[in-house]
Each structure stands twice: as C-alpha cells, then as structure tokens.
PDB file of C-alpha atoms in Angstrom:
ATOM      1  CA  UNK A   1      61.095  71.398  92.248  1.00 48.00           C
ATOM      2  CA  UNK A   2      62.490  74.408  93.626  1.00 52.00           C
ATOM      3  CA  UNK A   3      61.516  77.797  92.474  1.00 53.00           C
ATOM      4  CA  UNK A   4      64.250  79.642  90.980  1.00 52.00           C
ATOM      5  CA  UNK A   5      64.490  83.789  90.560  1.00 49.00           C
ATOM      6  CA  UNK A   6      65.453  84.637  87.160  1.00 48.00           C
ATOM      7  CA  UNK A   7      66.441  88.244  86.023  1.00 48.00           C
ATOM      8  CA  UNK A   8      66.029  89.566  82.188  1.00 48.00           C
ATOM      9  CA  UNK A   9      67.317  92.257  81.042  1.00 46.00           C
ATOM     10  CA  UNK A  10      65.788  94.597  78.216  1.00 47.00           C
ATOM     11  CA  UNK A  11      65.701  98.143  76.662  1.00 47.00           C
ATOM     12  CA  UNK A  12      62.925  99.846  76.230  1.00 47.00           C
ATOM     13  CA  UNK A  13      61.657 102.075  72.952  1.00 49.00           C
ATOM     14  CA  UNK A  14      63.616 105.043  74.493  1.00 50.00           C
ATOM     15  CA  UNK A  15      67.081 103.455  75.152  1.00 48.00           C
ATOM     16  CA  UNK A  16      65.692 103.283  79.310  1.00 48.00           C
ATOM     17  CA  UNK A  17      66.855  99.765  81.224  1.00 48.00           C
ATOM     18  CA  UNK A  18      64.564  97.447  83.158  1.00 47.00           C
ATOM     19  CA  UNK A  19      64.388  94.113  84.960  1.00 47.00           C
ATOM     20  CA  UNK A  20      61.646  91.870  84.687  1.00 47.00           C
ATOM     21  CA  UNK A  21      61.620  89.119  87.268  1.00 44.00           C
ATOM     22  CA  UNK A  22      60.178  85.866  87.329  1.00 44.00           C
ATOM     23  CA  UNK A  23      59.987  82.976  89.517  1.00 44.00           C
ATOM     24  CA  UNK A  24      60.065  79.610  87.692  1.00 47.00           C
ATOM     25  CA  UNK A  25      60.002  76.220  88.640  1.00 46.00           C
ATOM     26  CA  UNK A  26      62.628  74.084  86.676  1.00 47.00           C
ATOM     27  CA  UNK A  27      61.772  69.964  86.176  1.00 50.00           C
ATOM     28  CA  UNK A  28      64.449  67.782  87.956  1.00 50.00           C
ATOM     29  CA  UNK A  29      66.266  67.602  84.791  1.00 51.00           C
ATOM     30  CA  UNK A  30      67.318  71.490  84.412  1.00 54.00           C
ATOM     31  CA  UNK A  31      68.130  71.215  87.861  1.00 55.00           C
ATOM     32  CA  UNK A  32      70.551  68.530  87.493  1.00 59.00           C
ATOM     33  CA  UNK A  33      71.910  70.274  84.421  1.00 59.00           C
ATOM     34  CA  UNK A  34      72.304  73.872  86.427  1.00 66.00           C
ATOM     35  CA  UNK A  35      74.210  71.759  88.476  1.00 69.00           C
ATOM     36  CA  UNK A  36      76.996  70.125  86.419  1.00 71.00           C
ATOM     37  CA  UNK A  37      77.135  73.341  84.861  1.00 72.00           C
ATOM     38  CA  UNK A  38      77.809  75.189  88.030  1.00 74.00           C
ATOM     39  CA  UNK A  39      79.800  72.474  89.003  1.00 76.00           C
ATOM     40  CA  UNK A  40      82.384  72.420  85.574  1.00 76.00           C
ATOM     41  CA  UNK A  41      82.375  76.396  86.607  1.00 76.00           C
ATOM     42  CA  UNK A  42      83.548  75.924  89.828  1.00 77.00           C
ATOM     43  CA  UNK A  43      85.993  73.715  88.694  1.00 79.00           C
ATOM     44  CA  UNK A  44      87.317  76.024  86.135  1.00 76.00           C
ATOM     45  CA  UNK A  45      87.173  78.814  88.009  1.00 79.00           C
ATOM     46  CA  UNK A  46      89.444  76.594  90.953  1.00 78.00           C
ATOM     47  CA  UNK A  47      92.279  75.905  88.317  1.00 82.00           C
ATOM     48  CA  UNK A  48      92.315  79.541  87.600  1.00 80.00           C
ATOM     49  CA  UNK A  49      91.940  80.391  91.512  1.00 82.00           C
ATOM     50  CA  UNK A  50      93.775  78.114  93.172  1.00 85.00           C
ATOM     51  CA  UNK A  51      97.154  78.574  91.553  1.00 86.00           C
ATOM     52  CA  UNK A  52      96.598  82.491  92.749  1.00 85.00           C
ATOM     53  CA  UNK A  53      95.846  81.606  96.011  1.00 85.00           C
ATOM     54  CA  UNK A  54      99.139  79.962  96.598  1.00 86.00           C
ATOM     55  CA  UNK A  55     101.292  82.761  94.943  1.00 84.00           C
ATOM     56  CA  UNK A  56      99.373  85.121  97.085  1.00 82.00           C
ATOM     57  CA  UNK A  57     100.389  83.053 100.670  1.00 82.00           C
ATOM     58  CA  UNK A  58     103.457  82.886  99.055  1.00 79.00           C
ATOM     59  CA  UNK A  59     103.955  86.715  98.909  1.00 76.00           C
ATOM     60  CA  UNK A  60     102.188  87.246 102.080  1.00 74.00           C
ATOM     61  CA  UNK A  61     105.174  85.051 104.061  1.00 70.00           C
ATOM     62  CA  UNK A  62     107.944  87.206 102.261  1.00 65.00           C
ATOM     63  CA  UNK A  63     106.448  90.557 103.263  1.00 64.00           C
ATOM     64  CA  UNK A  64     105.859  89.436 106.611  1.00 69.00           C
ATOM     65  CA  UNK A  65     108.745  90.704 108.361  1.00 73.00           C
ATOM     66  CA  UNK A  66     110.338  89.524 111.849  1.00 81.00           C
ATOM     67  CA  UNK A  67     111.348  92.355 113.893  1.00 84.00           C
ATOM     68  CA  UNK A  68     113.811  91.707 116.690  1.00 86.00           C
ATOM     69  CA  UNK A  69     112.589  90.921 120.008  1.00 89.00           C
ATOM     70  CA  UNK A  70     111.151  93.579 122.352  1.00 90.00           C
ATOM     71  CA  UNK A  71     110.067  94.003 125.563  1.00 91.00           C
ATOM     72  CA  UNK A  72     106.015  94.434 125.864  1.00 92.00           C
ATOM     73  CA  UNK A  73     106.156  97.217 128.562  1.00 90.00           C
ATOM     74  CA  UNK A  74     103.237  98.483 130.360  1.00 90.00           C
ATOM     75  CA  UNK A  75     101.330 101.635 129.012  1.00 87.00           C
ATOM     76  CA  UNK A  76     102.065 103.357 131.762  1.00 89.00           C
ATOM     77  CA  UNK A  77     105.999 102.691 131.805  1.00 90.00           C
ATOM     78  CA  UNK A  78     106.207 103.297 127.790  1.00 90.00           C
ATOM     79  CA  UNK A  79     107.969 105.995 126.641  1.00 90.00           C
ATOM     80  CA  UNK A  80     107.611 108.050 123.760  1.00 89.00           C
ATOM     81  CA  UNK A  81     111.088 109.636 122.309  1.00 90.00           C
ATOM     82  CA  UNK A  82     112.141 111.180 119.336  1.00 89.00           C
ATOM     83  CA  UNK A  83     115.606 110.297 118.106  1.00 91.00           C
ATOM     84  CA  UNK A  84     117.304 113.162 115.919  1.00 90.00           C
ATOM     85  CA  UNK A  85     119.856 111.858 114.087  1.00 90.00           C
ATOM     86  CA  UNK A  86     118.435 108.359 114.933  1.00 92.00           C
ATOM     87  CA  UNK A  87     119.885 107.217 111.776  1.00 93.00           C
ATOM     88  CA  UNK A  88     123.372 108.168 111.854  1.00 92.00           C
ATOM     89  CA  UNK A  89     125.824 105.545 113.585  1.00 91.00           C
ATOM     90  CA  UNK A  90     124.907 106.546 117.406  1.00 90.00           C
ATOM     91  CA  UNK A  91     121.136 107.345 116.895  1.00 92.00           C
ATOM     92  CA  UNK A  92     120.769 104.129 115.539  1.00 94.00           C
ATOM     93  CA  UNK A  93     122.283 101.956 118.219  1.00 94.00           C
ATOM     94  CA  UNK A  94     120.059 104.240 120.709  1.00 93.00           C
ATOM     95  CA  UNK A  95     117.226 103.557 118.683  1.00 95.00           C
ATOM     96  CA  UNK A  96     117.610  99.455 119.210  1.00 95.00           C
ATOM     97  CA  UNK A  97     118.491  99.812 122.497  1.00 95.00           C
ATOM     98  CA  UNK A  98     115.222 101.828 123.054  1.00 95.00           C
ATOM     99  CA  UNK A  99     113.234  99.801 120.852  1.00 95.00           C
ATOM    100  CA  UNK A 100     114.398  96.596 122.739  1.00 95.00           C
ATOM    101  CA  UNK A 101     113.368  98.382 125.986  1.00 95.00           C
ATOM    102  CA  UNK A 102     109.907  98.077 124.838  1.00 94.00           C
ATOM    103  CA  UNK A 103     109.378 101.816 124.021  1.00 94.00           C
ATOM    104  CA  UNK A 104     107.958 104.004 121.168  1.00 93.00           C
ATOM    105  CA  UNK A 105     110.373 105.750 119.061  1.00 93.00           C
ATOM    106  CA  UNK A 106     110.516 108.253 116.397  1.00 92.00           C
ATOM    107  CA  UNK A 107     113.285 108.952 114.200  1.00 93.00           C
ATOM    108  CA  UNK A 108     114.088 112.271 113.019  1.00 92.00           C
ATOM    109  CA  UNK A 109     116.947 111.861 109.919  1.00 93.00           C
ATOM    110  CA  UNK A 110     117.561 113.892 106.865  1.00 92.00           C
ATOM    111  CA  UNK A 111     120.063 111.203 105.713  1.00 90.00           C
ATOM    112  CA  UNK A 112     123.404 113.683 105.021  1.00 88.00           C
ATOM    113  CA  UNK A 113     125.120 111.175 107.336  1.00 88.00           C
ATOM    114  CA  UNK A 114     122.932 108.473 108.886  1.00 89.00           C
ATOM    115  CA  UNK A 115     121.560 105.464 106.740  1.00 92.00           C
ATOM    116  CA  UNK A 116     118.308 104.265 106.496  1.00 92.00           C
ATOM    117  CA  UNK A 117     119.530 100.918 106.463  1.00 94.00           C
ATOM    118  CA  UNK A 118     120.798 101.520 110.261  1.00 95.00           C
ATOM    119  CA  UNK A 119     117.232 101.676 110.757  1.00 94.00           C
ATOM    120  CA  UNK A 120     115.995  99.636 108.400  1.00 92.00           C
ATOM    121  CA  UNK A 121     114.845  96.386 110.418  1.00 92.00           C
ATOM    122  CA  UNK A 122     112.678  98.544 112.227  1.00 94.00           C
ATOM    123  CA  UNK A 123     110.479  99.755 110.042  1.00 90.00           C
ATOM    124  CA  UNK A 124     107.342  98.933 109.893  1.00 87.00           C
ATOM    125  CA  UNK A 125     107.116  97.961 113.707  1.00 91.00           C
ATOM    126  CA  UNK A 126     103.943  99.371 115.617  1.00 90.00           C
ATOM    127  CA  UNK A 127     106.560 101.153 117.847  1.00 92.00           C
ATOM    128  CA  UNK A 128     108.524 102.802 115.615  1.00 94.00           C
ATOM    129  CA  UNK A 129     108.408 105.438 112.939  1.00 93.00           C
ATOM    130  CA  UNK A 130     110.527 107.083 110.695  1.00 93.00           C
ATOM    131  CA  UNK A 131     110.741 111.159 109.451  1.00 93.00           C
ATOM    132  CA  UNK A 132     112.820 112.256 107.053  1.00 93.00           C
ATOM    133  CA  UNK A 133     113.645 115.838 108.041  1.00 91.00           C
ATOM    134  CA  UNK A 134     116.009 118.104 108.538  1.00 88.00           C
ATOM    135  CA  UNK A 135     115.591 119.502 112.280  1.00 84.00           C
ATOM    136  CA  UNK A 136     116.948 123.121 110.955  1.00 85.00           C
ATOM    137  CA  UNK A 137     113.233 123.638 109.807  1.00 88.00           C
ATOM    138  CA  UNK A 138     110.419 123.601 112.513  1.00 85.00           C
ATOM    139  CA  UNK A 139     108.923 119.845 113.124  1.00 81.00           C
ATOM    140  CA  UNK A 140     105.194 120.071 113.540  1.00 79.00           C
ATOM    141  CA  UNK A 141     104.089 116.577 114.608  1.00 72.00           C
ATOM    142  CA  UNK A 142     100.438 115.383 114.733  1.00 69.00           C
ATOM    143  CA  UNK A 143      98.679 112.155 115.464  1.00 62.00           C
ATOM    144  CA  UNK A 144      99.275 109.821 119.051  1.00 58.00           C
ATOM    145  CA  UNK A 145     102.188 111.996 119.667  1.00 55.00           C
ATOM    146  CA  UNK A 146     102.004 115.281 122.115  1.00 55.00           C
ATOM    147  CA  UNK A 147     104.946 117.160 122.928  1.00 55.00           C
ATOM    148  CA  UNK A 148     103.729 117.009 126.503  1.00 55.00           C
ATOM    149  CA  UNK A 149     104.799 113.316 126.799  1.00 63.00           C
ATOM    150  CA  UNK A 150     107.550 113.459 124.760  1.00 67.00           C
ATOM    151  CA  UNK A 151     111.227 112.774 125.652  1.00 72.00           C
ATOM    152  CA  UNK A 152     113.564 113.990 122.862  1.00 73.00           C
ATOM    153  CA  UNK A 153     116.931 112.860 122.300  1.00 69.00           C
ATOM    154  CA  UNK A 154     119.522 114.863 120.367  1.00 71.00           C
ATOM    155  CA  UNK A 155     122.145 112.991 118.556  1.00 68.00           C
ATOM    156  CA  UNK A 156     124.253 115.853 117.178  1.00 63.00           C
ATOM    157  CA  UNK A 157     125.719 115.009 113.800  1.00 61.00           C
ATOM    158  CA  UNK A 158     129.013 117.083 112.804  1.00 60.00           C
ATOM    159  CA  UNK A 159     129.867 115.720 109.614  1.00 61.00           C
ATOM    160  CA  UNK A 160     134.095 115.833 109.434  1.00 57.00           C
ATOM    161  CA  UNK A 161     135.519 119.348 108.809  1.00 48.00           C
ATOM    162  CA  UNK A 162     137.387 119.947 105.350  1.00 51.00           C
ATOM    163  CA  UNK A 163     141.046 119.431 105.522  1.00 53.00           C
ATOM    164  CA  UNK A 164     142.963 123.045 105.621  1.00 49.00           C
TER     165      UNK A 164
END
C-alpha cells in the first residue's frame, strides 16, 4: 500500500478557510480504481488535447516565416544603418541589398510614398527593424543602437510636383 496525501477543504464558524491533511493508506483495490480513473481522465483529457496540439503546430508552421538569405557577417564587420525613406522604391532595394550583406538595418518611413510591403519580407528578421516616422520631427532612438556607430543613409523622397 502506498500512502497517499489527501487535502480537505472546510469553512470554519467565521466564514475563515483551512486545510486539513491526512495521509492514508488505500487497500490495493482503491488503488487500482484511482488508476482507471486517472487513466479514463487522461484519455479524455487526450481527445480534448490532442486535436489542439495539432492546430497549434499547425499555426506555428504558418507564422514561421522564411526570410531571404543573408550573409552571417562578423560582429566586428556588421554595420548598423538607418535607411530614411527605406520604404519608398530606392530605400527599399538598398535595404535588401544591405540586409543581404549581412548587416543591421533600420528603416525610417512615414509611408506618403514608400510601401510597407517593399519592406514587408523583412520584418520580423533579428536584423532589421522598422519606424514609422516622419524625419521632419527629431528621431530619438534608444535600445542596441548609438548614434556613435551609426551610418545613416538618406533616401530623399520628392513626391512629383503638381502640374502648372
């Protein structure tokens, strides 16, 4: 027989909770009975389970996403640069082409004329990361990043004149 801890639960006269434990030894019998019972429970519990578990691995290979291939460059020949405009059509082609290079990049976009999804297959990846600002206003950026060991890029954006 195996002694077994069991915990009951009661109120007292002033509404106050408190645990009493035992230790009891159950015959062979209850033992084999705990069992089956724990046993249909697990079972139960599986066909609920299970079916989550798959829809969950399921999900998890749909939001893992492939990046395109990049170089792994030593820490000490990684850049750091910050793309303004990095969204537009010319950022955005500097942007892979850094990226590719093995580099870290920030984007700097307020979106009047450069697309997200130029951009888009990046996000996400440990090397890149995307702002949406407008570079009129001051930038004030915190974190890994120190304008000391920056390189900044400047993709001027003239959106086209009105017609006279």
């Amino acid at each position: 027989m195996h002694p077994v801890t069991v915990f009951l639960f009661g109120r007292l006269g002033r509404g106050e909770d408190t645990v009493e434990q035992e230790e009891r030894c159950y015959s062979a019998y209850h033992c084999r009975a705990d069992t089956d019972n724990l046993n249909r429970m697990d079972s139960v519990i599986n066909e609920v389970v299970k079916p989550l578990q798959k829809r969950i691995e399921e999900l998890e290979k749909l939001s893992m996403k492939k990046f395109p291939e990049v170089r792994k460059l030593p820490e000490i020949e990684r850049k750091r640069i910050l793309i303004t405009g990095g969204a537009g059509f010319v950022g955005s082609h500097l942007v892979d082409r850094l990226m590719e290079d093995g580099h870290e990049v920030t984007v700097v976009d307020n979106f009047f004329t450069g697309r997200k999804r130029n951009v888009e297959h990046w996000i996400g990846h440990p090397n890149f990361e995307m702002i949406n600002h407008d570079v009129v206003n001051p930038l004030m950026i915190e974190g890994k990043y120190s304008m000391m060991d920056m390189r900044i890029y400047f993709v001027p954006c003239l959106p086209d004149s009105p017609q006279t």
